[in-house]
Coordinates of C-alpha atoms and ligand atoms in Angstrom, one line a residue:
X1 CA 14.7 -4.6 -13.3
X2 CA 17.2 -2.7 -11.5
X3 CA 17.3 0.0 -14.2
X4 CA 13.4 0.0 -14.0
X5 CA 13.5 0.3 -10.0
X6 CA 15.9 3.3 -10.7
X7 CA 14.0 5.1 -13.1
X8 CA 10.9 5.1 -11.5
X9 CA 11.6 4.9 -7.1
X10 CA 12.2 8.1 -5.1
X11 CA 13.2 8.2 -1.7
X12 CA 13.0 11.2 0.5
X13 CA 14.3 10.8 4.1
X14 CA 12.5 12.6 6.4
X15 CA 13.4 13.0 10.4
X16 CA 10.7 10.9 12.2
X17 CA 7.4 9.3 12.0
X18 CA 5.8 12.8 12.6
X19 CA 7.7 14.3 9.4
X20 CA 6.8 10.9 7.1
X21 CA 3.1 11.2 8.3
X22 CA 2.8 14.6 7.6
X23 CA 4.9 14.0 4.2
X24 CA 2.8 11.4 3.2
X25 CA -0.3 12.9 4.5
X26 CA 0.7 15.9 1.6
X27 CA 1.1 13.2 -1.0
X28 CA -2.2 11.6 -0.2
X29 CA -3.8 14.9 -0.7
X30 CA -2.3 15.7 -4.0
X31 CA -3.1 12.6 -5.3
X32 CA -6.6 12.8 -4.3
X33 CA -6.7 16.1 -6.0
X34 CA -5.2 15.2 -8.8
X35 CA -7.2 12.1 -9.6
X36 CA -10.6 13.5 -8.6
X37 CA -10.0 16.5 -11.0
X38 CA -9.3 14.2 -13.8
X39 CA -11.3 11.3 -13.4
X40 CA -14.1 12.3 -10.9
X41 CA -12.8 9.7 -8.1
X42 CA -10.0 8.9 -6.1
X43 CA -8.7 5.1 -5.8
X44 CA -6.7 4.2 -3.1
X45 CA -5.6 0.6 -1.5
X46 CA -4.3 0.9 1.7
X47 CA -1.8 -1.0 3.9
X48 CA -2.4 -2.5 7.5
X49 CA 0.1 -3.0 9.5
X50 CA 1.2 0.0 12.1
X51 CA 3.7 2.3 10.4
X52 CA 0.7 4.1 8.4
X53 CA -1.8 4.4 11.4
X54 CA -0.4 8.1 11.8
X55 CA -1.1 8.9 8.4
X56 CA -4.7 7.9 8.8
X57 CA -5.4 9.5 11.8
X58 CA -3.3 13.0 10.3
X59 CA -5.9 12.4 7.2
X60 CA -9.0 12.7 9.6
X61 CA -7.8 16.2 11.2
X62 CA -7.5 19.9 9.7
X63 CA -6.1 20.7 7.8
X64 CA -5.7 17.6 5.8
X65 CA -9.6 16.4 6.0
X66 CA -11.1 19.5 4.4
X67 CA -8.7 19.3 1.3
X68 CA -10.1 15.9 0.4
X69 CA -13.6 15.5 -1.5
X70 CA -14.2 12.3 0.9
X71 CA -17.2 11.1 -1.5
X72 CA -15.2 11.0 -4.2
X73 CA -12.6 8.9 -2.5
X74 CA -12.5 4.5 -3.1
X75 CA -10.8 2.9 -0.8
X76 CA -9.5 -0.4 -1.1
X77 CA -6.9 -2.6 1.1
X78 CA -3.5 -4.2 -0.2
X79 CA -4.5 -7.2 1.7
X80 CA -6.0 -8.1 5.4
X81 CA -5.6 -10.6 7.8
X82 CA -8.3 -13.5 7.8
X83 CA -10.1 -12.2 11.0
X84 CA -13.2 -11.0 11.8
X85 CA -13.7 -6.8 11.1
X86 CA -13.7 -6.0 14.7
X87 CA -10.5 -8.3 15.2
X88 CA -7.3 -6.3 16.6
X89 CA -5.2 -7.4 14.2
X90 CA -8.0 -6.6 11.3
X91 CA -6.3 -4.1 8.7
X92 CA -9.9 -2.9 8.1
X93 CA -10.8 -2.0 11.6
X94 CA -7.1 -0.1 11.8
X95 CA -8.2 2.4 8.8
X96 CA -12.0 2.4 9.9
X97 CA -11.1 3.8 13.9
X98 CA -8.2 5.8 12.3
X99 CA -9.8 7.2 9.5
X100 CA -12.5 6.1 7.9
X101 CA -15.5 6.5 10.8
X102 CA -14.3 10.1 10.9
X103 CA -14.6 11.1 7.5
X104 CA -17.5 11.6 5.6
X105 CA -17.0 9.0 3.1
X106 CA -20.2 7.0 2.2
X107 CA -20.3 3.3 3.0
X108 CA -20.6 2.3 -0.3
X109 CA -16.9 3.9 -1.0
X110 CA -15.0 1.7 1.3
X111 CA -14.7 -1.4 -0.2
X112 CA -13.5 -3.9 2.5
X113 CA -12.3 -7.3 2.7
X114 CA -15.4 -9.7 3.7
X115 CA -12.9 -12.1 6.0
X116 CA -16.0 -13.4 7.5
X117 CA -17.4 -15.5 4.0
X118 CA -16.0 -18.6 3.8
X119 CA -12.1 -19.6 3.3
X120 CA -9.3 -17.7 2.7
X121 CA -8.9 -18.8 -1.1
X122 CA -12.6 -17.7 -1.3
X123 CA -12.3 -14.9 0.4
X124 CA -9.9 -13.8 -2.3
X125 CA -11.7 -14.4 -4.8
X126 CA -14.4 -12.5 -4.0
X127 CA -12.2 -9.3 -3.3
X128 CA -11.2 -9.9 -6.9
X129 CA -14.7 -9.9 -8.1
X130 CA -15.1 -6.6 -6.3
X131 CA -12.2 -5.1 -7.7
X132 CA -13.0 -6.3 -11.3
X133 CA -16.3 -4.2 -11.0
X134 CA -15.4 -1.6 -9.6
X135 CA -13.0 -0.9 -11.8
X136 CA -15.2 -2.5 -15.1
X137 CA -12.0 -4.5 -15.8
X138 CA -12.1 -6.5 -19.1
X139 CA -10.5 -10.3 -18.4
X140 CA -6.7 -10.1 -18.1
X141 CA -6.6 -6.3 -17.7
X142 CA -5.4 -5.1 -14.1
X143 CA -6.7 -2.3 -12.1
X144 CA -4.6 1.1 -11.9
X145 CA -4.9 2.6 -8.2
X146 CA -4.1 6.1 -8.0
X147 CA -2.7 5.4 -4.9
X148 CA -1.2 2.2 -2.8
X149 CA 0.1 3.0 0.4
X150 CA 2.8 -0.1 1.5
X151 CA 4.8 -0.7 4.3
X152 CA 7.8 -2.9 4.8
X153 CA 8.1 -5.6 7.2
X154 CA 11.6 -6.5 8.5
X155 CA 11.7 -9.7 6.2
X156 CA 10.9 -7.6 3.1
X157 CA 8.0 -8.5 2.3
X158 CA 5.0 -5.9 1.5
X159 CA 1.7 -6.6 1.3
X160 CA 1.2 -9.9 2.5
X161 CA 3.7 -11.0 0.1
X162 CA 6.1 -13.0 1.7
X163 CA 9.6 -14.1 1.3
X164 CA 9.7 -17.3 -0.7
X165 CA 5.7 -17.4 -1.0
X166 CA 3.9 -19.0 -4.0
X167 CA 2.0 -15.8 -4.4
X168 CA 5.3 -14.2 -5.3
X169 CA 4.6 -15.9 -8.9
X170 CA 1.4 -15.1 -9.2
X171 CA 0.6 -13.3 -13.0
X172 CA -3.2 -13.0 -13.8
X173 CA -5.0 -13.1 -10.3
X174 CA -5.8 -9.6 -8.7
X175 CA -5.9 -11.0 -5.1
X176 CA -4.7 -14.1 -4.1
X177 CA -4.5 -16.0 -0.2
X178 CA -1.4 -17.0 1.3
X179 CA -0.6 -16.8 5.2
X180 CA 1.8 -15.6 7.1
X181 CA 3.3 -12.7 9.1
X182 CA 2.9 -11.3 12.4
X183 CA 0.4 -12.7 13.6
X184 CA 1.2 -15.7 11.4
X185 CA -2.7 -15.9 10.0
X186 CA -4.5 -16.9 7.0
X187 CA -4.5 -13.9 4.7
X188 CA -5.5 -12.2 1.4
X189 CA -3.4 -9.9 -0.9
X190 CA -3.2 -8.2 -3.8
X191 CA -0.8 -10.2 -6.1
X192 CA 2.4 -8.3 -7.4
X193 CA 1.3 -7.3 -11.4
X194 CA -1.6 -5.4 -9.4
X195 CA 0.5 -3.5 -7.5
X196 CA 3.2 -2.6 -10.1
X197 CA -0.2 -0.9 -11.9
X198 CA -0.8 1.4 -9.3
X199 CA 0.2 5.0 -10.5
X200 CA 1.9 6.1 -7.6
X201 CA 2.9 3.7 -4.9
X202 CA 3.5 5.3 -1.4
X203 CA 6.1 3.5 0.6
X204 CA 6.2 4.5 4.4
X205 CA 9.3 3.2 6.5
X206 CA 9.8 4.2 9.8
X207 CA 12.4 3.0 12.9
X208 CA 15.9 1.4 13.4
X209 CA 14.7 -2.0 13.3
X210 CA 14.0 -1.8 9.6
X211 CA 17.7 0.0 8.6
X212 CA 19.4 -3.1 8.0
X213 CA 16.2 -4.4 4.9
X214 CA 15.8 -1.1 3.9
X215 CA 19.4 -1.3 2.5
X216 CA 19.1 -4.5 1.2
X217 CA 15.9 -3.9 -0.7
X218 CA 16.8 -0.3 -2.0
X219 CA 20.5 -0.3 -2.2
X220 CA 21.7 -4.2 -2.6
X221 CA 21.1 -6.5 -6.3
X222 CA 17.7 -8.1 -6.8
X223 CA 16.8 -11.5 -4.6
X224 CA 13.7 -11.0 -5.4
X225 CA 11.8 -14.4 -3.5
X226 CA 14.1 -13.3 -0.5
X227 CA 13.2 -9.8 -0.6
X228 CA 9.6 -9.8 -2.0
X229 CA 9.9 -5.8 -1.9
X230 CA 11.8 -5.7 -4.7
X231 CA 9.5 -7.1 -7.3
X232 CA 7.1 -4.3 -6.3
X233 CA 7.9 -1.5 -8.6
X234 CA 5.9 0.3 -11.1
X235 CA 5.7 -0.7 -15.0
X236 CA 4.1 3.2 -16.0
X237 CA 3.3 4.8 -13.0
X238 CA 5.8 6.0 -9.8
X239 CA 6.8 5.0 -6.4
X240 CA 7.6 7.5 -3.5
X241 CA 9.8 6.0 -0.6
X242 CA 9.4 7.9 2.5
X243 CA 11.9 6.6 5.3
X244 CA 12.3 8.3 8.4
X245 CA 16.3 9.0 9.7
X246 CA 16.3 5.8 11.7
X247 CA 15.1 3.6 8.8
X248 CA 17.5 5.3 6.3
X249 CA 20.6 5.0 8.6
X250 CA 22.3 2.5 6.4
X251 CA 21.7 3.8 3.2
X252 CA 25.1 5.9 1.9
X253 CA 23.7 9.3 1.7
X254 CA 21.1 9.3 4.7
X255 CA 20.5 13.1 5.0
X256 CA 20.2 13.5 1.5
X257 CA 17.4 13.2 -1.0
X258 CA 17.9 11.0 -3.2
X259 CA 16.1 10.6 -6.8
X260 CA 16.6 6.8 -8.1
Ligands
6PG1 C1 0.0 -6.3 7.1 C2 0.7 -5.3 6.2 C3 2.2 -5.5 6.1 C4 2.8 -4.3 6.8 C5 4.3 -4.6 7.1 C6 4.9 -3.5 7.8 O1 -1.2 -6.4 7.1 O2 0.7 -6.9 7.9 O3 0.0 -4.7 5.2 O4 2.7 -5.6 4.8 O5 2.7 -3.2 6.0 O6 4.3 -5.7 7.8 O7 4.3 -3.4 9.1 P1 4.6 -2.3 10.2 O8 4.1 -1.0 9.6 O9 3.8 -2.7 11.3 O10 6.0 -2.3 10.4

């Protein structure tokens, strides 16, 4: 695995939050393009959390808006928070004021997580189902995002997987429930093989409170249940680390850019 992580993970350190967003900001773009020229649509799943709230409201402004075919984009979510959509902490309602109520992306295109219909194990199940069609995915086949943005939490996780969590395991579901975090709620996520299908995963890392596991997940041996991060790497696609100065300050060469 840790030749795998190497041939397929680049990291580019960038100087502060306004240099990742507007980095990754250029990478959602091009993979918008990209996708939308060969395949007619755009798939994306994106991350809650705070780190990538820049990014979405960048996406929403010139000159990024008007170089994106909005009705063409999909958007999906890596995994939400149990809570109703007008919640605080809700993942959706983070993307919806950030980006998507100010792009013109029809309602049909945004395909949320419906917290609000039953438990959390049904509640994934159901965000399966939507993936599945969406994506007209025989059984056992997993979908292939163009694009999953992540972020890191301090503990390593990503996605709402957590260290040590049963989900970790998880081979054939798409989306599975689990719980945990800040704030320590019931919540949904897509399961690692989903991720590691994505063809280009987006990793945005920002601040010096997350130097010390950005280290440990990019630069120290696999502990894989510890450091859930590190099972999250693609089998065909690529991944894109973007770490701002702060994050990267533990890594050996932290002005550099380094190719892995
Ligand atoms: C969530 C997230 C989660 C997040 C990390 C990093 O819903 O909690 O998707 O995985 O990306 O916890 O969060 P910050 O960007 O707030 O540091």
């Amino acid at each position: 695995m840790a030749h795998e992580r190497r041939r397929t993970a680049q990291v580019r350190i960038v100087a502060d939050p306004d240099a990742l967003n507007r980095a990754a900001a250029g990478e959602f773009v091009a993979r918008a393009r990209r996708a939308v020229q060969a395949f007619g649509r755009f798939s994306v799943a994106l991350a809650g959390g705070s780190t990538p709230r820049g990014l979405y409201a960048l996406l929403a402004g010139a000159p990024y808006r008007n170089r994106i075919r909005w009705e063409r984009v999909h958007v999906f979510w890596t995994d939400e928070r149990c809570v109703p959509s007008d919640h605080p902490e809700s993942n959706f309602r983070m993307a919806h004021e950030c980006l998507l109520s100010r792009v013109p992306m029809p309602d049909a295109n945004i395909h949320q997580v419906q917290t609000g219909r039953g438990d959390p194990a049904f509640v994934a199940r159901a965000y399966e189902r939507t993936i599945r069609k969406w994506f007209r995915l025989p059984s056992g086949a997993f979908p292939e995002f163009d694009l999953v943005v992540l972020g890191l939490g301090e503990d390593g996780h990503t996605a709402s997987l957590f260290p040590n969590a049963k989900a970790l395991h998880e081979t054939r579901r798409l989306v599975i429930d689990t719980a945990g975090g800040r704030p320590n709620v019931a919540r949904v996520t897509l399961s690692v093989p989903v991720l590691n299908h994505a063809q280009r995963l987006l990793w945005l890392v920002a601040g010096a409170s997350k130097a010390s596991v950005v280290r440990r997940v990019l630069r120290e041996p696999a502990r894989c249940d510890e450091l859930p991060a590190q099972r999250v790497h693609p089998s065909h696609g690529t991944s894109l680390w973007l770490v701002d100065r702060e994050a990267a300050r533990l890594l050996a060469r932290p002005n550099a850019i380094m190719r892995r």
